[in-house]
Short mmCIF file of C-alpha atoms in Angstrom, two decimals:
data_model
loop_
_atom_site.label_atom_id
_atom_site.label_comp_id
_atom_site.label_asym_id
_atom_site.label_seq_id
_atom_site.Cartn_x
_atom_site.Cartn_y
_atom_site.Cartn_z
CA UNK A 1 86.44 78.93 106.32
CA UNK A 2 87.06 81.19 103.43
CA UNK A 3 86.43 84.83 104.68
CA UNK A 4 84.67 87.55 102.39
CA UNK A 5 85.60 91.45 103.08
CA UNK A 6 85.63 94.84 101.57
CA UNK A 7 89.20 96.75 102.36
CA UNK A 8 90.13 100.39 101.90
CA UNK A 9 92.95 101.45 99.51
CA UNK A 10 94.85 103.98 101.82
CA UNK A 11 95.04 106.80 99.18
CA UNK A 12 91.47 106.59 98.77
CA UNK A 13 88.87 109.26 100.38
CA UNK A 14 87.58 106.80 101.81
CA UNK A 15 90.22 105.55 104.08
CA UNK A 16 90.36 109.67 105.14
CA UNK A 17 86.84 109.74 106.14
CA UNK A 18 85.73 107.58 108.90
CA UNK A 19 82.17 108.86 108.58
CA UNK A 20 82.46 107.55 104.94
CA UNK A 21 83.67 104.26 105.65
CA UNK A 22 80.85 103.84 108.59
CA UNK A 23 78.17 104.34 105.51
CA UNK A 24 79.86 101.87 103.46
CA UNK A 25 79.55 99.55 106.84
CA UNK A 26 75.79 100.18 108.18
CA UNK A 27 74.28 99.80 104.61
CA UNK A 28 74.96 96.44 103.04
CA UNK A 29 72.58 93.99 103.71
CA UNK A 30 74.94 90.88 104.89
CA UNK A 31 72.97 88.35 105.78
CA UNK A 32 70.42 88.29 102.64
CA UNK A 33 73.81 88.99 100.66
CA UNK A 34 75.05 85.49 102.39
CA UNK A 35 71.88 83.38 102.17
CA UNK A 36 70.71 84.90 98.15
CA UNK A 37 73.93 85.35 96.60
CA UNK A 38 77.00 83.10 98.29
CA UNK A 39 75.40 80.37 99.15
CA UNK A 40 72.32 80.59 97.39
CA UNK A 41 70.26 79.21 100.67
CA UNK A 42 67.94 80.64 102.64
CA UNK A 43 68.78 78.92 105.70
CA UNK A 44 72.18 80.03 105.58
CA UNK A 45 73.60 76.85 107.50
CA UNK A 46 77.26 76.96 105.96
CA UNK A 47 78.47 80.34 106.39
CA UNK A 48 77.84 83.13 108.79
CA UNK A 49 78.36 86.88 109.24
CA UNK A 50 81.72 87.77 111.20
CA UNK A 51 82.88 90.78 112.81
CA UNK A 52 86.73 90.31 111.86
CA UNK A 53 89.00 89.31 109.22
CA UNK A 54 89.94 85.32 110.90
CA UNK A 55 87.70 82.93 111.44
CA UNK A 56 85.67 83.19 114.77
CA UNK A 57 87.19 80.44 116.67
CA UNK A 58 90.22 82.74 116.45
CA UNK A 59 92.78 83.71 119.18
CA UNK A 60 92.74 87.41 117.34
CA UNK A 61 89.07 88.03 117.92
CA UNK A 62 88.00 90.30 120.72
CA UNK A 63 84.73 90.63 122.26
CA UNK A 64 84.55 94.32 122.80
CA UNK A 65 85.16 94.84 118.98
CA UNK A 66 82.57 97.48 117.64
CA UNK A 67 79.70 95.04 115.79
CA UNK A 68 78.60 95.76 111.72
CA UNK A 69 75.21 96.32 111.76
CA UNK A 70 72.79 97.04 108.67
CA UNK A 71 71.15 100.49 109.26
CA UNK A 72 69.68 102.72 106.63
CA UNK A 73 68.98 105.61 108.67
CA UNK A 74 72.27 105.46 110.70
CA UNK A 75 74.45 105.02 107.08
CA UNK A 76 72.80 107.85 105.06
CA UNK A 77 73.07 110.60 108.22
CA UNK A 78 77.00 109.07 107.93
CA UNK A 79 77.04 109.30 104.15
CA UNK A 80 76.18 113.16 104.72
CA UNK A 81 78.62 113.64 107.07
CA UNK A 82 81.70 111.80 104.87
CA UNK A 83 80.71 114.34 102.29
CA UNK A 84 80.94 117.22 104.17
CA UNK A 85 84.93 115.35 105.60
CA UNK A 86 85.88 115.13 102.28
CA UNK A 87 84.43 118.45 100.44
CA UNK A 88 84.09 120.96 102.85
CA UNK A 89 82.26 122.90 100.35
CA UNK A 90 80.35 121.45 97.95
CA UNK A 91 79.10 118.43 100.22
CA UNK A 92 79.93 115.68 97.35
CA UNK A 93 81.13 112.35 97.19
CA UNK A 94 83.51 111.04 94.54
CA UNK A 95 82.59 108.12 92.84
CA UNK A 96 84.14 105.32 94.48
CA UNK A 97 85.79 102.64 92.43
CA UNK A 98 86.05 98.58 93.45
CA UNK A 99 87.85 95.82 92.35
CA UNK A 100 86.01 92.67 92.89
CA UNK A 101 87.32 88.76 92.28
CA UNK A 102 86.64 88.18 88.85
CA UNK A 103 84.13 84.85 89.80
CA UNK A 104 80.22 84.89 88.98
CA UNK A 105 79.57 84.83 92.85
CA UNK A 106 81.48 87.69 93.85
CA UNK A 107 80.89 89.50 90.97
CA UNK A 108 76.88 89.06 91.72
CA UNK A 109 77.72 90.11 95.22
CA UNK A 110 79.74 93.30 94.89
CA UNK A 111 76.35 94.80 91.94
CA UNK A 112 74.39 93.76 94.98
CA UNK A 113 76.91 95.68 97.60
CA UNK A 114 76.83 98.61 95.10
CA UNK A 115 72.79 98.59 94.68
CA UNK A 116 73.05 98.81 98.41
CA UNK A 117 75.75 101.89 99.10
CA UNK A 118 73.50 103.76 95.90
CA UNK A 119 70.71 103.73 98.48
CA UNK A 120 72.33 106.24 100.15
CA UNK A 121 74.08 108.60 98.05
CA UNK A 122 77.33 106.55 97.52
CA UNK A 123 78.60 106.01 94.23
CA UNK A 124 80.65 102.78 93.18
CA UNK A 125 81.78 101.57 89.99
CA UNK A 126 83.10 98.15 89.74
CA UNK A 127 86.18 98.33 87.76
CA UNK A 128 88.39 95.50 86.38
CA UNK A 129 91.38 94.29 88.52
CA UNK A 130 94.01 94.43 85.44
CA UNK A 131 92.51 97.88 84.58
CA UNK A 132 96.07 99.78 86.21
CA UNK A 133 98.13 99.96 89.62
CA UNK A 134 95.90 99.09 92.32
CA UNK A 135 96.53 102.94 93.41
CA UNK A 136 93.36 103.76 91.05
CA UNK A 137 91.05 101.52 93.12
CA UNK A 138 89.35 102.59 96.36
CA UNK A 139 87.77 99.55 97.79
CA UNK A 140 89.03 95.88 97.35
CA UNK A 141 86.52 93.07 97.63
CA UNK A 142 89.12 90.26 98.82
CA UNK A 143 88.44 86.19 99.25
CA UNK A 144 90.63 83.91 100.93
CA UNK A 145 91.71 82.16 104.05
CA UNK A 146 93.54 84.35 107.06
CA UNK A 147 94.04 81.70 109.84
CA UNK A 148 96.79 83.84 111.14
CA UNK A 149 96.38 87.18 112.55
CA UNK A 150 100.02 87.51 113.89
CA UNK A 151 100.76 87.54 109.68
CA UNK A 152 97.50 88.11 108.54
CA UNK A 153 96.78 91.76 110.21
CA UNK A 154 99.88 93.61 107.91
CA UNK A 155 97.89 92.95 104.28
CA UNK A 156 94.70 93.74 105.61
CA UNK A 157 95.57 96.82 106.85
CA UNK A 158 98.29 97.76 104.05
CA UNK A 159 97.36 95.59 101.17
CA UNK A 160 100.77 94.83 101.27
CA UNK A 161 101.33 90.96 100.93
CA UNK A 162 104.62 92.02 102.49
CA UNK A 163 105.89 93.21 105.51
CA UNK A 164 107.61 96.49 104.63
CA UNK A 165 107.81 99.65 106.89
CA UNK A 166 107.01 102.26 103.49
CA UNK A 167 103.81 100.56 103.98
CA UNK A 168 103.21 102.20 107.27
CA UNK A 169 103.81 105.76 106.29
CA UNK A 170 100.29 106.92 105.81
CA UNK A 171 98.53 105.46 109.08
CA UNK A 172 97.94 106.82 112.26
CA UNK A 173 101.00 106.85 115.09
CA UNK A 174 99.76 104.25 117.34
CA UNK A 175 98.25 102.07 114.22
CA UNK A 176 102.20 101.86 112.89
CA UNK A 177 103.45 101.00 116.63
CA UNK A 178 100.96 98.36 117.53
CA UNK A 179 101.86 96.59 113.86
CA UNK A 180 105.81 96.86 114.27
CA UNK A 181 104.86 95.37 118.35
CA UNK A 182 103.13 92.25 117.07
CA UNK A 183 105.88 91.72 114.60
CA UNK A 184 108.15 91.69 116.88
CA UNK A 185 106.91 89.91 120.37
CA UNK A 186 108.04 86.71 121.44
CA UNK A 187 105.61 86.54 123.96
CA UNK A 188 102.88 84.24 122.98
CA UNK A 189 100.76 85.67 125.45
CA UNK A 190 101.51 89.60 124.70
CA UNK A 191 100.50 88.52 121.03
CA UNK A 192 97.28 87.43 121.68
CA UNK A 193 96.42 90.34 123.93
CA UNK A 194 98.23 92.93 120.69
CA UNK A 195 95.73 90.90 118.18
CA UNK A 196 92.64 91.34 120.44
CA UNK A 197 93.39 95.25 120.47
CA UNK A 198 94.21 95.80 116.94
CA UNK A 199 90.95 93.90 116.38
CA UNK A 200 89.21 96.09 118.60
CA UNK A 201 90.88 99.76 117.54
CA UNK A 202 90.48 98.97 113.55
CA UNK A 203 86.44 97.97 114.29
CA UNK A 204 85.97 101.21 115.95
CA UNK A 205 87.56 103.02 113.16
CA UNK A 206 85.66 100.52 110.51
CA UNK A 207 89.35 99.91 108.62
CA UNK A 208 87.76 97.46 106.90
CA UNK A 209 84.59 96.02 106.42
CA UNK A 210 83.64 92.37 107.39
CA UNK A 211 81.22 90.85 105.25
CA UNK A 212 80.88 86.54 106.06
CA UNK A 213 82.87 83.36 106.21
CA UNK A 214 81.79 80.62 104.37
CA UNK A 215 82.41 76.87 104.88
CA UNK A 216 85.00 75.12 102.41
CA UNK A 217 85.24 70.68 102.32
CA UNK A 218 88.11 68.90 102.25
CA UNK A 219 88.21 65.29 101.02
CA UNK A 220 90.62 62.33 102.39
CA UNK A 221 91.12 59.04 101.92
CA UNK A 222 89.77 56.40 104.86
CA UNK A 223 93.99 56.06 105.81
CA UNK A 224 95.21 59.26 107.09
CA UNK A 225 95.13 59.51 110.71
CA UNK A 226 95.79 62.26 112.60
CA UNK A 227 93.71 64.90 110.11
CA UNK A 228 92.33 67.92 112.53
CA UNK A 229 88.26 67.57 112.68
CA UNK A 230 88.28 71.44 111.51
CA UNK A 231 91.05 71.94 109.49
CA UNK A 232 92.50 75.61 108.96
CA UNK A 233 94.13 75.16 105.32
CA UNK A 234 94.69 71.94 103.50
CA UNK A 235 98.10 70.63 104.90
CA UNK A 236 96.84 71.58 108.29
CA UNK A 237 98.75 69.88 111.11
CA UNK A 238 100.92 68.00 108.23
CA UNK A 239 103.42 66.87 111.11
CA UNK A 240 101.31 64.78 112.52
CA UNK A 241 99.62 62.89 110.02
CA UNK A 242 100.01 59.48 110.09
CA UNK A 243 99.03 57.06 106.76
CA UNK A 244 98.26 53.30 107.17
CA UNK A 245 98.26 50.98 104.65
CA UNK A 246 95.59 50.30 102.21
CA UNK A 247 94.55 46.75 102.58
CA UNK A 248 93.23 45.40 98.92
CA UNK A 249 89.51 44.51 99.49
#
């Protein structure tokens, strides 16, 4: 599945205000976002709201992660309170600015995520992705695959493709540790445990905001044996692929 989620650039206010990034959270409307705008069906029956970056079969998921629900009341008292975090005195946001992937559907989908965060009291402009260094932008609306978490956790949380310790400067103590831990463990069973709790710390701080995953297709031909039934990228399992010959009919 391809996932769909909003990240937080780390010198943005946002990323400094928890309250702020709860707002962003508790007022988009996912699951009419999924069924009107991704996959343009109202029964919704290939993709599905997640509450982490992989896909939810994954080993990285935990169960006590804090769920991303859509509430009005709950994101405007939070929207109030990320003002008051980030101006003390005047109580005002900044205008937030996005980059979103330049493709009809996601473009229709972040105007309809910034309709939404209007609502209450937060400002976003969607800005074009070759507009400067991505040090301008505040929230990234990213697309792609992340069947990985022992890899996949570093660029969501530094937008660093990357592994590079400068990265790391500007979070939290135990947010560097528990990154520089799963990098290093050997221990298949310490990494799984490392993922579940990074999963479960970063919901609770909403360090990112999960949006859906949606279903992709993959087409072979009648010979390959060996293809997984649920494949997580293309060349999936490419060790043990096996291709008979193609009789002439």
């Amino acid at each position: 599945p391809t996932t769909h989620l909003i990240l937080f650039h780390p010198d943005s206010p946002a990323w400094r205000s928890r309250e702020l990034r709860r707002a962003l959270s508790y007022s988009v409307e996912r699951d009419l976002l999924l069924r009107e705008i991704i996959l343009r069906d109202p029964s919704g029956a290939h993709g599905r709201l997640i509450e982490s970056p992989f896909p939810r079969s994954s080993y990285g998921n935990s169960l006590q992660a804090r769920p991303v629900s859509y509430d009005l009341s709950a994101a405007l008292a939070m929207s109030v309170a990320g003002a008051r975090s980030i101006d003390p005195k005047g109580g005002v946001l900044p205008t937030l600015r996005m980059v979103a992937p330049p493709t009809q559907t996601e473009q229709a989908a972040a105007q309809a995520m910034i309709r939404n965060w209007k609502r209450v009291g937060i400002n976003v402009e969607l800005v074009p992705d070759e507009e400067g260094p991505q040090a301008k932008y505040d929230l990234i609306y990213r697309v792609g695959i992340l069947p990985e978490p022992v890899v996949d956790w570093w660029p969501i949380v530094t937008l660093s493709r990357r592994a590079t310790l400068l990265d790391l400067t500007k979070k939290p103590d135990w947010l560097r540790q528990q990154l520089i831990e799963l990098d290093r463990t050997a221990d298949w069973n310490r990494v799984i445990a490392q993922s579940q709790d990074l999963h479960r710390r970063l919901s609770i701080e909403a360090a990112y905001l999960p949006l859906f995953e949606v279903e992709n297709y993959v087409v072979i031909r009648k010979n390959v044996r060996g293809f997984p039934a649920r494949p997580m990228h293309c060349y999936d399992s490419v060790d043990r692929w096996t291709l008979e010959a193609m009789l002439p009919e």
